[in-house]
Amino acid sequence: MTQLYHAHRLRLVRLATLLVDDRETAEDVVQEAFTAAFRRHGARLGELDDPPAYLRRCVVNGARSVLRRRRTARAWVPPVAPPVASPEDDALRAERDRRLRHALGRLTRRQREVLVLRYWGNLSESEIAGTLGIPSGTVKSTASRGLTALHRLLLEDDA
């Protein structure tokens, strides 16, 4: 094993360097190839038909593994944390929500139901019609009138 190492290590490091484009990683690949060969064959490594060819195969396979890990690492995109709202943003959002709830409370019951089911429940006109037991056309007209009234009420609050 020692003779094989001294006779072929530099050639295998050059091969690995050309494959992985990094001297330090190439040396690690070659070291792993010799270690794996020794673990698998021990002192009988010299008895293989062509030990240098076996070691070359180990180096090539090790380089492939390194390149696969690199490709996977480069393809991974870390998740982006959503921006954290400032206390001022939270206060403004809370005030806007309070104003919206107050304005919704001043709409007619049917307008409030249609708008909440449409924009908060994300239901279609036909789903709202089925839920409330009213025609689809009534849902459309109620939503239109409700949005107009809601807009007017929010503008009144600003004044």
Short mmCIF file of the C-alpha atoms (twelve columns), coordinates in Angstrom:
data_MODEL
# 
_entry.id   MODEL 
# 
loop_
_atom_site.group_PDB 
_atom_site.id 
_atom_site.type_symbol 
_atom_site.label_atom_id 
_atom_site.label_alt_id 
_atom_site.label_comp_id 
_atom_site.label_asym_id 
_atom_site.label_seq_id 
_atom_site.Cartn_x 
_atom_site.Cartn_y 
_atom_site.Cartn_z 
_atom_site.pdbx_PDB_model_num 
ATOM 1   C CA . MET A 1   0.000   0.000  0.000   1 
ATOM 2   C CA . THR A 2   2.806   2.409  0.884   1 
ATOM 3   C CA . GLN A 3   4.568   1.722  -2.421  1 
ATOM 4   C CA . LEU A 4   1.336   2.314  -4.353  1 
ATOM 5   C CA . TYR A 5   0.783   5.562  -2.477  1 
ATOM 6   C CA . HIS A 6   4.260   6.922  -3.191  1 
ATOM 7   C CA . ALA A 7   4.225   5.746  -6.797  1 
ATOM 8   C CA . HIS A 8   0.771   7.055  -7.811  1 
ATOM 9   C CA . ARG A 9   -0.340  9.763  -5.379  1 
ATOM 10  C CA . LEU A 10  0.953   12.762 -7.356  1 
ATOM 11  C CA . ARG A 11  -0.498  11.485 -10.638 1 
ATOM 12  C CA . LEU A 12  -3.859  10.877 -8.942  1 
ATOM 13  C CA . VAL A 13  -3.812  14.331 -7.322  1 
ATOM 14  C CA . ARG A 14  -3.188  15.907 -10.753 1 
ATOM 15  C CA . LEU A 15  -6.074  13.891 -12.190 1 
ATOM 16  C CA . ALA A 16  -8.387  14.898 -9.351  1 
ATOM 17  C CA . THR A 17  -7.297  18.540 -9.617  1 
ATOM 18  C CA . LEU A 18  -8.292  18.589 -13.273 1 
ATOM 19  C CA . LEU A 19  -11.651 17.045 -12.401 1 
ATOM 20  C CA . VAL A 20  -12.591 19.163 -9.371  1 
ATOM 21  C CA . ASP A 21  -10.565 22.305 -10.193 1 
ATOM 22  C CA . ASP A 22  -9.317  22.678 -6.620  1 
ATOM 23  C CA . ARG A 23  -5.994  21.337 -5.279  1 
ATOM 24  C CA . GLU A 24  -7.098  20.940 -1.660  1 
ATOM 25  C CA . THR A 25  -10.276 19.082 -2.598  1 
ATOM 26  C CA . ALA A 26  -8.296  16.946 -5.067  1 
ATOM 27  C CA . GLU A 27  -5.914  15.899 -2.291  1 
ATOM 28  C CA . ASP A 28  -8.907  14.990 -0.115  1 
ATOM 29  C CA . VAL A 29  -10.404 12.926 -2.954  1 
ATOM 30  C CA . VAL A 30  -7.143  11.009 -3.440  1 
ATOM 31  C CA . GLN A 31  -6.743  10.450 0.297   1 
ATOM 32  C CA . GLU A 32  -10.319 9.133  0.448   1 
ATOM 33  C CA . ALA A 33  -9.625  6.834  -2.522  1 
ATOM 34  C CA . PHE A 34  -6.597  5.298  -0.781  1 
ATOM 35  C CA . THR A 35  -8.464  5.040  2.523   1 
ATOM 36  C CA . ALA A 36  -11.479 3.372  0.902   1 
ATOM 37  C CA . ALA A 37  -9.246  0.990  -1.060  1 
ATOM 38  C CA . PHE A 38  -7.388  0.013  2.097   1 
ATOM 39  C CA . ARG A 39  -10.642 -0.481 4.020   1 
ATOM 40  C CA . ARG A 40  -12.039 -2.656 1.282   1 
ATOM 41  C CA . HIS A 41  -8.985  -4.673 0.289   1 
ATOM 42  C CA . GLY A 42  -6.428  -4.103 3.037   1 
ATOM 43  C CA . ALA A 43  -3.047  -5.660 2.337   1 
ATOM 44  C CA . ARG A 44  -4.542  -7.552 -0.638  1 
ATOM 45  C CA . LEU A 45  -4.798  -4.318 -2.698  1 
ATOM 46  C CA . GLY A 46  -1.548  -5.209 -4.456  1 
ATOM 47  C CA . GLU A 47  -3.090  -8.529 -5.496  1 
ATOM 48  C CA . LEU A 48  -5.718  -6.817 -7.679  1 
ATOM 49  C CA . ASP A 49  -5.227  -7.139 -11.441 1 
ATOM 50  C CA . ASP A 50  -4.470  -3.428 -11.856 1 
ATOM 51  C CA . PRO A 51  -4.294  -1.495 -8.577  1 
ATOM 52  C CA . PRO A 52  -3.492  1.888  -10.232 1 
ATOM 53  C CA . ALA A 53  -6.569  1.529  -12.470 1 
ATOM 54  C CA . TYR A 54  -8.670  0.664  -9.424  1 
ATOM 55  C CA . LEU A 55  -7.387  3.754  -7.612  1 
ATOM 56  C CA . ARG A 56  -8.066  5.924  -10.695 1 
ATOM 57  C CA . ARG A 57  -11.656 4.682  -10.730 1 
ATOM 58  C CA . CYS A 58  -11.953 5.523  -7.028  1 
ATOM 59  C CA . VAL A 59  -10.589 9.027  -7.669  1 
ATOM 60  C CA . VAL A 60  -12.935 9.635  -10.608 1 
ATOM 61  C CA . ASN A 61  -15.928 8.440  -8.576  1 
ATOM 62  C CA . GLY A 62  -14.858 10.587 -5.627  1 
ATOM 63  C CA . ALA A 63  -14.518 13.626 -7.912  1 
ATOM 64  C CA . ARG A 64  -17.993 12.968 -9.304  1 
ATOM 65  C CA . SER A 65  -19.380 12.922 -5.770  1 
ATOM 66  C CA . VAL A 66  -17.656 16.213 -4.955  1 
ATOM 67  C CA . LEU A 67  -19.051 17.827 -8.105  1 
ATOM 68  C CA . ARG A 68  -22.569 16.542 -7.343  1 
ATOM 69  C CA . ARG A 69  -22.393 17.999 -3.826  1 
ATOM 70  C CA . ARG A 70  -21.148 21.309 -5.219  1 
ATOM 71  C CA . ARG A 71  -23.921 21.436 -7.800  1 
ATOM 72  C CA . THR A 72  -26.526 20.686 -5.139  1 
ATOM 73  C CA . ALA A 73  -25.075 23.310 -2.801  1 
ATOM 74  C CA . ARG A 74  -25.031 25.941 -5.546  1 
ATOM 75  C CA . ALA A 75  -28.597 25.153 -6.609  1 
ATOM 76  C CA . TRP A 76  -29.951 25.533 -3.090  1 
ATOM 77  C CA . VAL A 77  -31.444 28.928 -2.448  1 
ATOM 78  C CA . PRO A 78  -31.946 29.713 1.213   1 
ATOM 79  C CA . PRO A 79  -35.455 30.770 2.113   1 
ATOM 80  C CA . VAL A 80  -35.892 34.490 2.411   1 
ATOM 81  C CA . ALA A 81  -37.382 35.589 5.669   1 
ATOM 82  C CA . PRO A 82  -40.310 37.931 5.180   1 
ATOM 83  C CA . PRO A 83  -39.542 41.465 6.189   1 
ATOM 84  C CA . VAL A 84  -40.364 42.202 9.786   1 
ATOM 85  C CA . ALA A 85  -42.875 44.969 10.226  1 
ATOM 86  C CA . SER A 86  -41.837 47.870 12.381  1 
ATOM 87  C CA . PRO A 87  -43.944 48.869 15.384  1 
ATOM 88  C CA . GLU A 88  -45.079 51.898 13.381  1 
ATOM 89  C CA . ASP A 89  -46.246 49.645 10.530  1 
ATOM 90  C CA . ASP A 90  -48.105 47.446 13.008  1 
ATOM 91  C CA . ALA A 91  -49.799 50.488 14.535  1 
ATOM 92  C CA . LEU A 92  -50.821 51.831 11.114  1 
ATOM 93  C CA . ARG A 93  -52.113 48.406 10.043  1 
ATOM 94  C CA . ALA A 94  -54.081 48.040 13.284  1 
ATOM 95  C CA . GLU A 95  -55.626 51.490 12.786  1 
ATOM 96  C CA . ARG A 96  -56.495 50.732 9.161   1 
ATOM 97  C CA . ASP A 97  -58.061 47.409 10.202  1 
ATOM 98  C CA . ARG A 98  -60.032 49.119 12.955  1 
ATOM 99  C CA . ARG A 99  -61.330 51.736 10.494  1 
ATOM 100 C CA . LEU A 100 -62.253 49.016 7.994   1 
ATOM 101 C CA . ARG A 101 -64.127 46.952 10.610  1 
ATOM 102 C CA . HIS A 102 -65.952 50.075 11.769  1 
ATOM 103 C CA . ALA A 103 -66.962 50.934 8.179   1 
ATOM 104 C CA . LEU A 104 -68.032 47.324 7.490   1 
ATOM 105 C CA . GLY A 105 -70.227 47.485 10.577  1 
ATOM 106 C CA . ARG A 106 -72.049 50.486 9.100   1 
ATOM 107 C CA . LEU A 107 -72.979 48.658 5.870   1 
ATOM 108 C CA . THR A 108 -76.225 46.743 5.473   1 
ATOM 109 C CA . ARG A 109 -76.131 43.150 6.655   1 
ATOM 110 C CA . ARG A 110 -76.289 41.764 3.099   1 
ATOM 111 C CA . GLN A 111 -73.561 44.106 1.790   1 
ATOM 112 C CA . ARG A 112 -71.295 43.148 4.683   1 
ATOM 113 C CA . GLU A 113 -71.939 39.427 4.127   1 
ATOM 114 C CA . VAL A 114 -71.278 39.635 0.380   1 
ATOM 115 C CA . LEU A 115 -68.082 41.676 0.765   1 
ATOM 116 C CA . VAL A 116 -66.705 39.499 3.569   1 
ATOM 117 C CA . LEU A 117 -67.453 36.275 1.679   1 
ATOM 118 C CA . ARG A 118 -65.943 37.708 -1.530  1 
ATOM 119 C CA . TYR A 119 -62.798 39.393 -0.261  1 
ATOM 120 C CA . TRP A 120 -62.052 37.618 3.010   1 
ATOM 121 C CA . GLY A 121 -63.555 34.214 2.178   1 
ATOM 122 C CA . ASN A 122 -62.313 34.406 -1.427  1 
ATOM 123 C CA . LEU A 123 -65.557 32.861 -2.727  1 
ATOM 124 C CA . SER A 124 -66.842 33.229 -6.270  1 
ATOM 125 C CA . GLU A 125 -70.137 34.932 -7.064  1 
ATOM 126 C CA . SER A 126 -71.884 31.593 -7.540  1 
ATOM 127 C CA . GLU A 127 -70.506 30.272 -4.227  1 
ATOM 128 C CA . ILE A 128 -71.697 33.402 -2.430  1 
ATOM 129 C CA . ALA A 129 -75.118 33.092 -4.088  1 
ATOM 130 C CA . GLY A 130 -75.363 29.487 -2.909  1 
ATOM 131 C CA . THR A 131 -74.220 30.359 0.607   1 
ATOM 132 C CA . LEU A 132 -76.652 33.253 1.035   1 
ATOM 133 C CA . GLY A 133 -79.488 31.750 -1.013  1 
ATOM 134 C CA . ILE A 134 -79.741 34.714 -3.385  1 
ATOM 135 C CA . PRO A 135 -79.397 35.009 -7.174  1 
ATOM 136 C CA . SER A 136 -75.931 35.565 -8.652  1 
ATOM 137 C CA . GLY A 137 -77.037 38.912 -10.126 1 
ATOM 138 C CA . THR A 138 -77.999 40.098 -6.655  1 
ATOM 139 C CA . VAL A 139 -74.504 39.173 -5.434  1 
ATOM 140 C CA . LYS A 140 -72.957 41.331 -8.204  1 
ATOM 141 C CA . SER A 141 -75.134 44.361 -7.550  1 
ATOM 142 C CA . THR A 142 -74.816 44.046 -3.765  1 
ATOM 143 C CA . ALA A 143 -71.022 43.813 -4.022  1 
ATOM 144 C CA . SER A 144 -70.881 46.858 -6.271  1 
ATOM 145 C CA . ARG A 145 -73.112 48.932 -3.986  1 
ATOM 146 C CA . GLY A 146 -71.292 47.658 -0.910  1 
ATOM 147 C CA . LEU A 147 -67.862 48.653 -2.263  1 
ATOM 148 C CA . THR A 148 -69.142 52.099 -3.196  1 
ATOM 149 C CA . ALA A 149 -70.648 52.571 0.272   1 
ATOM 150 C CA . LEU A 150 -67.500 51.237 1.974   1 
ATOM 151 C CA . HIS A 151 -65.321 53.653 -0.012  1 
ATOM 152 C CA . ARG A 152 -67.596 56.555 0.907   1 
ATOM 153 C CA . LEU A 153 -67.570 55.608 4.606   1 
ATOM 154 C CA . LEU A 154 -63.767 55.352 4.685   1 
ATOM 155 C CA . LEU A 155 -63.453 58.782 3.021   1 
ATOM 156 C CA . GLU A 156 -65.855 60.246 5.614   1 
ATOM 157 C CA . ASP A 157 -63.626 58.885 8.386   1 
ATOM 158 C CA . ASP A 158 -60.607 60.631 6.831   1 
ATOM 159 C CA . ALA A 159 -62.382 64.000 6.824   1 
# 
